[in-house]
Amino acid sequence: MKRRRKKRKLTIKNFALVAIFLYFLVTTIIYIRRDRPKIYEVKSGNLVKDQSFSGIILRDESVVNAENGGFVNYYVQDGKRVRVGTKVCSVDTNGEMAKYIADNKKPQEGLSEDVYRTIKRQLESFTLRYADNNFSEVYNTKYLLNLRLSEALDYNQIPDLENIIKVHNIQYKDIPSDTPGVVSLTMDSMIGKKVDDIVADDFVQANNRSIQRISGNEVKSGEPLYKLVKSDPWSIVFPLTEAQTKAYQNVQSVDVYIKSQGIEEVVPLRLMTGSDGKSYGVLSFSDYMVEMIDERYVDFEIKGSDQAGLKVPKSAIVEQEYYVIGSDYLTRPENETNRGVQKQIATQGDAQWQFIPLDRTMLVKDEEGNSFYYFHLPSDGSLSEGDTIKQDNGQTMQISEKKTLKGVYRINKGYVEFIRVNIQSEDDAYEIVTPKEGGLEEYDHILLDASKYKEGEIIHD
């Protein structure tokens, strides 16, 4: 009997040891295999990056329309300056002039170096701009090449054109320029637009209707013959993201590079808000108008400056939505440890007020220096959107306004804490941020995969 009892005690003891071993084994496996938070230590750094943009070119330009229908013949090359009274083109009613030019055109031995350079530049520009979703660019480039070849092969082949017109009794109407400027035979639906008129839809190239003219085209009365640019200054308007707007808000000039034309120039920059409420940049040029005269849309780069600050991975940036109240609505009675608001709990008779504590509040100042508190509604449902709260002086408001802030999740204290940041610049992987007062500091620990966590969550490393 004693041996059996002893054997039974050993069996229970062995079972308990095995159970304890299995418990620790399972716990260890779970600990090893669990999804541990990815933590990043904040460090100072900088970004130097050329920013790429697409913009719209605006000029002081107007269109000259045909008074009579017929076939148009041009005497001034695209991109050439004219004075008042210069004959730009003529319109003949039956096409006899175009027929004569075609019948009497002499073969030319070759093209000039200027023409070769122009054609090469236009082909390079087309290569840079071409995309599958913008096939119309093929036709635009084809037109410009035909125009350059037509100019090179036609106009210098008939030295006494005016005398020939008289001899052959060709009926035509001269179109002289009534304003000095530069002639362009490329026209579109954006002529006459001002900088302040630009909205987001204007950047959709398919929305812009364009036409190009060459000698021999038939035109109807009232249709455009040519465009005249009256002055050299021109502008590029381009859209900006929120981060780019902040990065350029104190910048007065930038180094711009237009690769298609090999143009690099330091030009003035100003920011504006369009009529659609979006942010835009405006670059002002005083040179190179003739080189860009046939372009409406342009791709360019702004050479980067060395932007320094706290360097934070993009995955660590998170957005938080908060309710917003004026700073005077937050109060703390003598017997309370937390600050909170006075909530109305009765609407009939004398109003009754109940103090509702708020766990976490954030003081934020706007650009005018006004103070507001940002907060989350308590999880116990004691405060809801639409509730009425009051200041100490009796003024009331309803909880309704919400705003979104950008920041990071700091975990220095062992739990997730939202820290607001101001984004200065960015590249594909990082943001350069500046902390708000009492905010993020170098060597703070933040969560890399911020989207997986919530504010207030306990972090187990």
Short mmCIF file of C-alpha atoms in Angstrom, two decimals:
data_model
loop_
_atom_site.label_atom_id
_atom_site.label_comp_id
_atom_site.label_asym_id
_atom_site.label_seq_id
_atom_site.Cartn_x
_atom_site.Cartn_y
_atom_site.Cartn_z
CA MET A 1 0.00 0.00 0.00
CA LYS A 2 2.80 2.44 0.86
CA ARG A 3 4.48 1.84 -2.52
CA ARG A 4 1.20 2.55 -4.36
CA ARG A 5 0.68 5.80 -2.43
CA LYS A 6 4.25 6.84 -3.11
CA LYS A 7 3.89 6.04 -6.80
CA ARG A 8 0.63 8.04 -6.98
CA LYS A 9 2.34 11.07 -5.37
CA LEU A 10 5.16 10.87 -7.92
CA THR A 11 2.67 10.69 -10.79
CA ILE A 12 0.81 13.84 -9.59
CA LYS A 13 4.11 15.63 -9.07
CA ASN A 14 5.32 14.68 -12.55
CA PHE A 15 2.03 15.82 -14.10
CA ALA A 16 2.28 19.18 -12.34
CA LEU A 17 5.85 19.66 -13.58
CA VAL A 18 4.83 18.79 -17.13
CA ALA A 19 1.89 21.22 -16.94
CA ILE A 20 4.13 24.02 -15.67
CA PHE A 21 6.67 23.28 -18.40
CA LEU A 22 3.98 23.32 -21.09
CA TYR A 23 2.59 26.61 -19.72
CA PHE A 24 5.97 28.31 -19.91
CA LEU A 25 6.62 26.79 -23.35
CA VAL A 26 3.32 28.06 -24.77
CA THR A 27 3.79 31.47 -23.12
CA THR A 28 7.29 31.74 -24.58
CA ILE A 29 6.10 30.78 -28.07
CA ILE A 30 3.25 33.30 -27.90
CA TYR A 31 5.66 36.01 -26.72
CA ILE A 32 8.14 35.25 -29.49
CA ARG A 33 5.53 35.04 -32.22
CA ARG A 34 3.35 37.97 -31.17
CA ASP A 35 3.22 41.09 -33.32
CA ARG A 36 5.61 43.34 -31.43
CA PRO A 37 5.39 47.09 -32.00
CA LYS A 38 7.92 48.60 -34.36
CA ILE A 39 9.59 51.50 -32.58
CA TYR A 40 11.57 54.36 -34.08
CA GLU A 41 13.87 56.72 -32.20
CA VAL A 42 13.41 60.27 -33.44
CA LYS A 43 16.57 61.92 -34.75
CA SER A 44 17.43 65.22 -36.35
CA GLY A 45 18.02 65.14 -40.10
CA ASN A 46 17.49 66.94 -43.36
CA LEU A 47 16.07 66.44 -46.83
CA VAL A 48 17.37 67.80 -50.09
CA LYS A 49 15.01 67.02 -52.92
CA ASP A 50 14.09 68.54 -56.27
CA GLN A 51 10.32 68.85 -56.40
CA SER A 52 8.62 68.01 -59.71
CA PHE A 53 5.49 69.89 -60.78
CA SER A 54 3.16 70.35 -63.74
CA GLY A 55 1.84 73.83 -64.37
CA ILE A 56 -0.15 76.07 -66.69
CA ILE A 57 1.52 78.89 -68.62
CA LEU A 58 -0.31 82.22 -68.73
CA ARG A 59 0.63 85.27 -70.82
CA ASP A 60 -0.71 88.64 -71.92
CA GLU A 61 -2.24 87.24 -75.12
CA SER A 62 -5.22 87.73 -77.38
CA VAL A 63 -6.67 86.13 -80.52
CA VAL A 64 -7.17 87.77 -83.93
CA ASN A 65 -10.22 86.33 -85.71
CA ALA A 66 -11.01 86.20 -89.44
CA GLU A 67 -13.48 88.77 -90.73
CA ASN A 68 -14.05 86.76 -93.92
CA GLY A 69 -13.87 83.08 -94.74
CA GLY A 70 -11.30 81.64 -97.09
CA PHE A 71 -7.84 80.14 -97.27
CA VAL A 72 -5.20 81.68 -95.00
CA ASN A 73 -1.58 82.32 -95.94
CA TYR A 74 0.95 83.46 -93.35
CA TYR A 75 3.82 85.88 -93.96
CA VAL A 76 5.17 85.94 -90.40
CA GLN A 77 6.74 82.86 -88.87
CA ASP A 78 5.52 81.43 -85.58
CA GLY A 79 7.36 83.07 -82.67
CA LYS A 80 8.39 86.21 -84.59
CA ARG A 81 7.84 89.77 -83.36
CA VAL A 82 5.71 92.20 -85.33
CA ARG A 83 5.15 95.94 -85.20
CA VAL A 84 1.91 97.82 -85.69
CA GLY A 85 0.94 97.48 -89.35
CA THR A 86 3.03 94.37 -90.07
CA LYS A 87 1.18 92.07 -92.47
CA VAL A 88 0.79 88.81 -90.53
CA CYS A 89 -1.36 86.89 -93.01
CA SER A 90 -3.93 87.18 -95.77
CA VAL A 91 -7.16 85.38 -96.57
CA ASP A 92 -8.15 84.60 -100.17
CA THR A 93 -11.68 83.49 -100.90
CA ASN A 94 -10.99 80.80 -103.53
CA GLY A 95 -7.61 79.35 -102.54
CA GLU A 96 -5.71 80.63 -105.59
CA MET A 97 -2.84 81.92 -103.46
CA ALA A 98 -2.33 78.58 -101.72
CA LYS A 99 -2.48 76.84 -105.10
CA TYR A 100 0.15 79.18 -106.57
CA ILE A 101 2.51 78.64 -103.61
CA ALA A 102 2.14 74.86 -103.94
CA ASP A 103 2.69 74.91 -107.74
CA ASN A 104 5.74 77.18 -107.62
CA LYS A 105 7.54 75.84 -104.56
CA LYS A 106 11.14 75.06 -105.45
CA PRO A 107 13.12 72.23 -103.90
CA GLN A 108 15.48 73.28 -101.15
CA GLU A 109 18.89 71.76 -100.70
CA GLY A 110 18.70 71.51 -96.93
CA LEU A 111 17.54 72.98 -93.67
CA SER A 112 19.33 75.64 -91.69
CA GLU A 113 21.01 74.92 -88.37
CA ASP A 114 18.33 76.97 -86.60
CA VAL A 115 15.59 74.79 -88.06
CA TYR A 116 17.46 71.60 -87.11
CA ARG A 117 17.88 72.86 -83.53
CA THR A 118 14.22 73.82 -83.27
CA ILE A 119 13.02 70.43 -84.52
CA LYS A 120 15.41 68.58 -82.22
CA ARG A 121 14.23 70.61 -79.20
CA GLN A 122 10.58 69.92 -80.00
CA LEU A 123 11.21 66.18 -80.31
CA GLU A 124 13.05 66.15 -76.98
CA SER A 125 10.21 68.07 -75.36
CA PHE A 126 7.68 65.58 -76.76
CA THR A 127 9.69 62.62 -75.39
CA LEU A 128 9.68 64.14 -71.89
CA ARG A 129 5.97 64.99 -71.89
CA TYR A 130 4.50 61.94 -73.60
CA ALA A 131 2.22 59.65 -71.60
CA ASP A 132 -0.27 56.98 -72.72
CA ASN A 133 -3.17 58.98 -71.26
CA ASN A 134 -2.21 62.11 -73.25
CA PHE A 135 -2.07 60.86 -76.83
CA SER A 136 -3.17 64.26 -78.13
CA GLU A 137 0.42 65.37 -77.53
CA VAL A 138 1.39 63.29 -80.60
CA TYR A 139 -0.82 65.45 -82.82
CA ASN A 140 0.42 68.68 -81.24
CA THR A 141 4.03 67.68 -81.89
CA LYS A 142 3.23 66.58 -85.44
CA TYR A 143 1.65 69.98 -86.09
CA LEU A 144 4.63 71.91 -84.72
CA LEU A 145 7.06 69.89 -86.85
CA ASN A 146 4.94 70.45 -89.96
CA LEU A 147 4.79 74.15 -89.13
CA ARG A 148 8.56 74.47 -88.80
CA LEU A 149 9.14 72.57 -92.06
CA SER A 150 6.48 74.61 -93.82
CA GLU A 151 8.12 77.84 -92.67
CA ALA A 152 11.55 76.63 -93.75
CA LEU A 153 10.48 75.35 -97.16
CA ASP A 154 7.78 77.84 -98.21
CA TYR A 155 8.35 81.44 -97.25
CA ASN A 156 11.90 81.88 -98.44
CA GLN A 157 11.12 80.28 -101.82
CA ILE A 158 8.97 83.15 -103.17
CA PRO A 159 10.98 86.37 -102.87
CA ASP A 160 8.49 88.67 -104.69
CA LEU A 161 5.20 87.30 -103.43
CA GLU A 162 3.34 90.61 -103.39
CA ASN A 163 4.14 91.30 -107.07
CA ILE A 164 3.05 87.80 -108.04
CA ILE A 165 -0.29 88.36 -106.29
CA LYS A 166 -0.87 91.48 -108.38
CA VAL A 167 0.18 89.83 -111.66
CA HIS A 168 -2.12 86.85 -111.15
CA ASN A 169 -4.98 89.01 -109.84
CA ILE A 170 -5.35 86.85 -106.75
CA GLN A 171 -8.19 88.11 -104.55
CA TYR A 172 -7.19 88.33 -100.90
CA LYS A 173 -7.52 90.42 -97.75
CA ASP A 174 -4.43 91.43 -95.80
CA ILE A 175 -4.51 91.03 -92.01
CA PRO A 176 -2.06 93.54 -90.51
CA SER A 177 -1.22 93.61 -86.82
CA ASP A 178 -2.85 96.47 -84.93
CA THR A 179 -0.70 95.80 -81.85
CA PRO A 180 3.01 95.06 -81.42
CA GLY A 181 3.83 91.62 -80.09
CA VAL A 182 4.88 88.07 -80.89
CA VAL A 183 2.82 85.91 -83.27
CA SER A 184 1.82 82.34 -82.45
CA LEU A 185 -0.24 80.02 -84.63
CA THR A 186 -1.15 77.76 -81.68
CA MET A 187 -4.38 78.74 -79.91
CA ASP A 188 -6.56 77.19 -77.22
CA SER A 189 -9.56 77.80 -74.97
CA MET A 190 -7.44 79.22 -72.14
CA ILE A 191 -6.39 82.41 -73.92
CA GLY A 192 -7.44 85.38 -71.81
CA LYS A 193 -7.39 83.52 -68.49
CA LYS A 194 -5.82 85.35 -65.58
CA VAL A 195 -3.80 83.86 -62.73
CA ASP A 196 -6.68 84.28 -60.28
CA ASP A 197 -9.06 82.45 -62.67
CA ILE A 198 -7.21 79.12 -62.48
CA VAL A 199 -9.00 76.15 -60.83
CA ALA A 200 -8.17 72.45 -60.54
CA ASP A 201 -10.13 71.44 -63.68
CA ASP A 202 -7.85 73.63 -65.80
CA PHE A 203 -4.99 71.17 -65.20
CA VAL A 204 -6.89 68.38 -67.01
CA GLN A 205 -5.41 68.79 -70.48
CA ALA A 206 -8.35 67.01 -72.14
CA ASN A 207 -10.55 69.94 -71.05
CA ASN A 208 -8.47 72.41 -73.08
CA ARG A 209 -9.49 72.75 -76.73
CA SER A 210 -6.60 73.76 -78.96
CA ILE A 211 -6.10 74.46 -82.67
CA GLN A 212 -3.02 75.06 -84.82
CA ARG A 213 -2.82 76.94 -88.10
CA ILE A 214 -0.53 76.61 -91.14
CA SER A 215 -0.68 78.20 -94.57
CA GLY A 216 -3.40 76.68 -96.72
CA ASN A 217 -5.86 76.12 -93.86
CA GLU A 218 -9.43 77.05 -94.66
CA VAL A 219 -11.04 79.32 -92.07
CA LYS A 220 -14.57 80.56 -91.59
CA SER A 221 -15.59 84.05 -90.63
CA GLY A 222 -15.10 84.57 -86.90
CA GLU A 223 -12.62 81.72 -86.49
CA PRO A 224 -9.16 82.41 -85.00
CA LEU A 225 -6.29 83.25 -87.34
CA TYR A 226 -3.42 83.75 -84.92
CA LYS A 227 -2.52 84.60 -81.35
CA LEU A 228 -0.59 87.72 -80.39
CA VAL A 229 1.46 87.86 -77.18
CA LYS A 230 1.75 91.52 -76.25
CA SER A 231 4.49 91.49 -73.59
CA ASP A 232 7.43 89.38 -72.44
CA PRO A 233 6.46 88.58 -68.81
CA TRP A 234 4.69 85.26 -68.31
CA SER A 235 3.69 83.03 -65.41
CA ILE A 236 3.41 79.39 -64.43
CA VAL A 237 0.56 78.46 -62.07
CA PHE A 238 0.82 75.05 -60.38
CA PRO A 239 -1.10 73.16 -57.64
CA LEU A 240 0.42 72.62 -54.18
CA THR A 241 -0.24 70.01 -51.52
CA GLU A 242 -0.75 71.05 -47.91
CA ALA A 243 2.83 70.09 -47.04
CA GLN A 244 4.24 71.96 -50.06
CA THR A 245 2.22 75.05 -49.17
CA LYS A 246 3.74 75.05 -45.69
CA ALA A 247 7.22 74.45 -47.06
CA TYR A 248 7.01 77.41 -49.45
CA GLN A 249 4.98 79.83 -47.33
CA ASN A 250 8.01 81.97 -46.44
CA VAL A 251 9.91 81.46 -49.71
CA GLN A 252 10.11 84.46 -52.05
CA SER A 253 12.12 82.98 -54.95
CA VAL A 254 13.07 79.53 -56.23
CA ASP A 255 15.47 77.94 -58.72
CA VAL A 256 13.31 76.54 -61.56
CA TYR A 257 14.47 74.05 -64.21
CA ILE A 258 12.43 73.37 -67.37
CA LYS A 259 14.16 70.36 -68.89
CA SER A 260 12.27 70.36 -72.21
CA GLN A 261 13.81 73.73 -73.10
CA GLY A 262 16.99 73.54 -71.02
CA ILE A 263 15.88 76.63 -69.08
CA GLU A 264 17.10 77.19 -65.51
CA GLU A 265 16.32 80.46 -63.76
CA VAL A 266 15.80 81.85 -60.27
CA VAL A 267 12.34 83.46 -60.34
CA PRO A 268 9.91 85.01 -57.85
CA LEU A 269 7.37 82.70 -56.19
CA ARG A 270 4.11 83.65 -54.54
CA LEU A 271 1.34 81.50 -53.09
CA MET A 272 -2.36 82.02 -53.63
CA THR A 273 -5.70 80.43 -52.87
CA GLY A 274 -7.78 79.84 -55.99
CA SER A 275 -11.48 80.52 -56.36
CA ASP A 276 -11.97 76.78 -55.76
CA GLY A 277 -10.31 77.06 -52.33
CA LYS A 278 -7.20 75.12 -53.35
CA SER A 279 -3.58 76.23 -52.93
CA TYR A 280 -1.44 77.23 -55.92
CA GLY A 281 2.03 78.56 -56.56
CA VAL A 282 2.75 81.29 -59.11
CA LEU A 283 6.17 81.63 -60.78
CA SER A 284 6.89 84.90 -62.61
CA PHE A 285 9.28 84.95 -65.60
CA SER A 286 10.59 87.93 -67.54
CA ASP A 287 12.59 85.97 -70.15
CA TYR A 288 12.10 82.95 -72.46
CA MET A 289 8.56 83.88 -73.49
CA VAL A 290 9.29 83.20 -77.17
CA GLU A 291 10.79 79.77 -76.39
CA MET A 292 7.59 78.78 -74.53
CA ILE A 293 5.07 80.59 -76.75
CA ASP A 294 3.43 77.44 -78.16
CA GLU A 295 3.24 75.67 -74.78
CA ARG A 296 0.28 75.78 -72.38
CA TYR A 297 1.24 72.95 -70.03
CA VAL A 298 4.77 72.52 -68.74
CA ASP A 299 6.62 70.06 -66.50
CA PHE A 300 9.36 71.58 -64.38
CA GLU A 301 11.42 71.12 -61.24
CA ILE A 302 12.06 73.40 -58.29
CA LYS A 303 15.57 72.79 -57.07
CA GLY A 304 15.51 71.67 -53.45
CA SER A 305 16.96 73.48 -50.49
CA ASP A 306 18.38 71.83 -47.39
CA GLN A 307 15.35 71.45 -45.07
CA ALA A 308 16.38 70.48 -41.52
CA GLY A 309 14.32 69.31 -38.57
CA LEU A 310 13.19 66.08 -36.93
CA LYS A 311 13.24 63.26 -39.49
CA VAL A 312 10.24 60.94 -39.16
CA PRO A 313 9.23 57.99 -41.40
CA LYS A 314 5.99 58.51 -43.30
CA SER A 315 4.44 55.40 -41.74
CA ALA A 316 4.71 57.05 -38.31
CA ILE A 317 2.49 59.98 -39.29
CA VAL A 318 -1.11 59.59 -38.17
CA GLU A 319 -4.21 61.78 -38.34
CA GLN A 320 -6.51 62.31 -35.37
CA GLU A 321 -9.95 63.91 -35.41
CA TYR A 322 -10.85 66.07 -32.42
CA TYR A 323 -13.76 68.14 -31.20
CA VAL A 324 -12.88 71.81 -30.82
CA ILE A 325 -14.05 74.34 -28.21
CA GLY A 326 -12.86 77.79 -27.22
CA SER A 327 -10.33 77.85 -24.38
CA ASP A 328 -12.79 79.67 -22.07
CA TYR A 329 -15.12 76.67 -22.07
CA LEU A 330 -12.62 74.45 -20.25
CA THR A 331 -12.79 74.71 -16.47
CA ARG A 332 -11.72 72.89 -13.30
CA PRO A 333 -13.76 73.12 -10.08
CA GLU A 334 -11.87 73.16 -6.77
CA ASN A 335 -12.79 69.58 -5.89
CA GLU A 336 -11.79 68.12 -9.28
CA THR A 337 -8.36 66.93 -10.43
CA ASN A 338 -9.09 66.96 -14.17
CA ARG A 339 -10.24 69.82 -16.32
CA GLY A 340 -13.54 69.50 -18.12
CA VAL A 341 -16.70 71.26 -19.27
CA GLN A 342 -20.03 72.28 -17.74
CA LYS A 343 -22.77 70.38 -19.59
CA GLN A 344 -26.43 71.39 -19.60
CA ILE A 345 -28.65 68.53 -18.36
CA ALA A 346 -32.08 70.21 -18.27
CA THR A 347 -33.77 72.38 -20.89
CA GLN A 348 -37.06 73.22 -19.11
CA GLY A 349 -37.18 75.74 -16.32
CA ASP A 350 -33.86 76.67 -14.79
CA ALA A 351 -30.98 75.02 -16.62
CA GLN A 352 -28.98 72.51 -14.62
CA TRP A 353 -25.28 72.03 -15.25
CA GLN A 354 -23.09 69.00 -14.66
CA PHE A 355 -19.30 68.96 -14.68
CA ILE A 356 -17.90 66.42 -17.17
CA PRO A 357 -14.16 65.71 -16.78
CA LEU A 358 -12.06 65.25 -19.92
CA ASP A 359 -9.12 62.85 -19.73
CA ARG A 360 -6.93 64.36 -22.44
CA THR A 361 -7.12 67.87 -23.86
CA MET A 362 -4.78 69.67 -26.23
CA LEU A 363 -4.30 73.44 -26.35
CA VAL A 364 -3.94 74.72 -29.94
CA LYS A 365 -3.43 78.29 -31.15
CA ASP A 366 -4.49 79.39 -34.62
CA GLU A 367 -2.61 81.81 -36.89
CA GLU A 368 -4.32 84.80 -35.24
CA GLY A 369 -3.23 83.66 -31.77
CA ASN A 370 -6.68 82.51 -30.62
CA SER A 371 -6.63 79.53 -28.22
CA PHE A 372 -8.76 76.42 -28.59
CA TYR A 373 -8.94 73.07 -26.82
CA TYR A 374 -9.02 69.86 -28.83
CA PHE A 375 -10.48 66.77 -27.13
CA HIS A 376 -12.11 63.36 -27.57
CA LEU A 377 -15.55 62.59 -26.19
CA PRO A 378 -15.46 60.47 -22.98
CA SER A 379 -15.85 56.75 -23.63
CA ASP A 380 -18.59 56.47 -20.98
CA GLY A 381 -20.99 58.52 -23.10
CA SER A 382 -21.29 61.32 -20.55
CA LEU A 383 -20.71 63.89 -23.31
CA SER A 384 -22.01 63.78 -26.87
CA GLU A 385 -21.99 65.82 -30.05
CA GLY A 386 -24.72 68.44 -29.86
CA ASP A 387 -24.56 68.85 -26.07
CA THR A 388 -24.62 72.42 -24.76
CA ILE A 389 -21.73 73.64 -22.62
CA LYS A 390 -21.06 77.02 -20.99
CA GLN A 391 -18.31 79.37 -19.94
CA ASP A 392 -18.02 80.82 -16.43
CA ASN A 393 -19.64 84.03 -17.72
CA GLY A 394 -22.72 82.10 -18.86
CA GLN A 395 -22.05 82.12 -22.61
CA THR A 396 -23.00 78.80 -24.21
CA MET A 397 -22.20 76.75 -27.32
CA GLN A 398 -23.01 73.35 -28.76
CA ILE A 399 -20.31 70.74 -29.26
CA SER A 400 -20.13 70.24 -33.03
CA GLU A 401 -16.93 71.54 -34.65
CA LYS A 402 -14.32 68.91 -35.51
CA LYS A 403 -10.83 69.25 -36.93
CA THR A 404 -8.09 66.84 -37.97
CA LEU A 405 -4.51 67.14 -36.74
CA LYS A 406 -1.38 65.37 -37.97
CA GLY A 407 1.08 63.90 -35.51
CA VAL A 408 2.88 60.81 -34.24
CA TYR A 409 2.26 58.25 -31.50
CA ARG A 410 4.88 58.65 -28.77
CA ILE A 411 5.32 55.76 -26.32
CA ASN A 412 7.91 57.12 -23.85
CA LYS A 413 5.48 56.57 -20.94
CA GLY A 414 4.45 53.03 -21.92
CA TYR A 415 1.20 54.01 -23.59
CA VAL A 416 0.22 55.58 -26.91
CA GLU A 417 0.31 59.38 -26.71
CA PHE A 418 -0.64 61.55 -29.70
CA ILE A 419 1.91 64.32 -30.30
CA ARG A 420 1.07 67.00 -32.86
CA VAL A 421 3.72 67.94 -35.44
CA ASN A 422 4.09 70.46 -38.25
CA ILE A 423 5.24 68.91 -41.56
CA GLN A 424 7.82 71.10 -43.32
CA SER A 425 8.92 68.92 -46.25
CA GLU A 426 8.80 65.34 -47.44
CA ASP A 427 10.14 62.76 -49.83
CA ASP A 428 8.94 59.26 -50.65
CA ALA A 429 9.99 57.80 -47.28
CA TYR A 430 10.40 60.58 -44.69
CA GLU A 431 8.86 63.78 -43.38
CA ILE A 432 10.82 66.67 -41.89
CA VAL A 433 8.70 67.94 -38.99
CA THR A 434 8.95 70.69 -36.44
CA PRO A 435 7.37 70.06 -33.03
CA LYS A 436 4.73 72.23 -31.49
CA GLU A 437 5.37 73.69 -28.04
CA GLY A 438 5.94 70.89 -25.52
CA GLY A 439 5.79 68.33 -28.32
CA LEU A 440 8.08 65.89 -30.08
CA GLU A 441 11.78 65.93 -29.21
CA GLU A 442 14.89 64.24 -30.50
CA TYR A 443 15.39 60.70 -29.09
CA ASP A 444 11.67 60.26 -28.35
CA HIS A 445 10.35 56.79 -29.14
CA ILE A 446 7.43 56.67 -31.57
CA LEU A 447 5.47 53.90 -33.29
CA LEU A 448 6.44 53.16 -36.87
CA ASP A 449 3.23 51.33 -37.80
CA ALA A 450 1.01 54.01 -36.26
CA SER A 451 -2.17 52.97 -38.09
CA LYS A 452 -2.36 49.74 -36.03
CA TYR A 453 -2.72 51.50 -32.67
CA LYS A 454 -5.05 53.84 -30.82
CA GLU A 455 -4.41 56.75 -28.51
CA GLY A 456 -4.17 55.62 -24.88
CA GLU A 457 -3.37 51.98 -25.73
CA ILE A 458 -0.84 50.25 -23.43
CA ILE A 459 2.31 49.15 -25.25
CA HIS A 460 4.07 45.93 -24.26
CA ASP A 461 7.57 45.85 -25.71
#
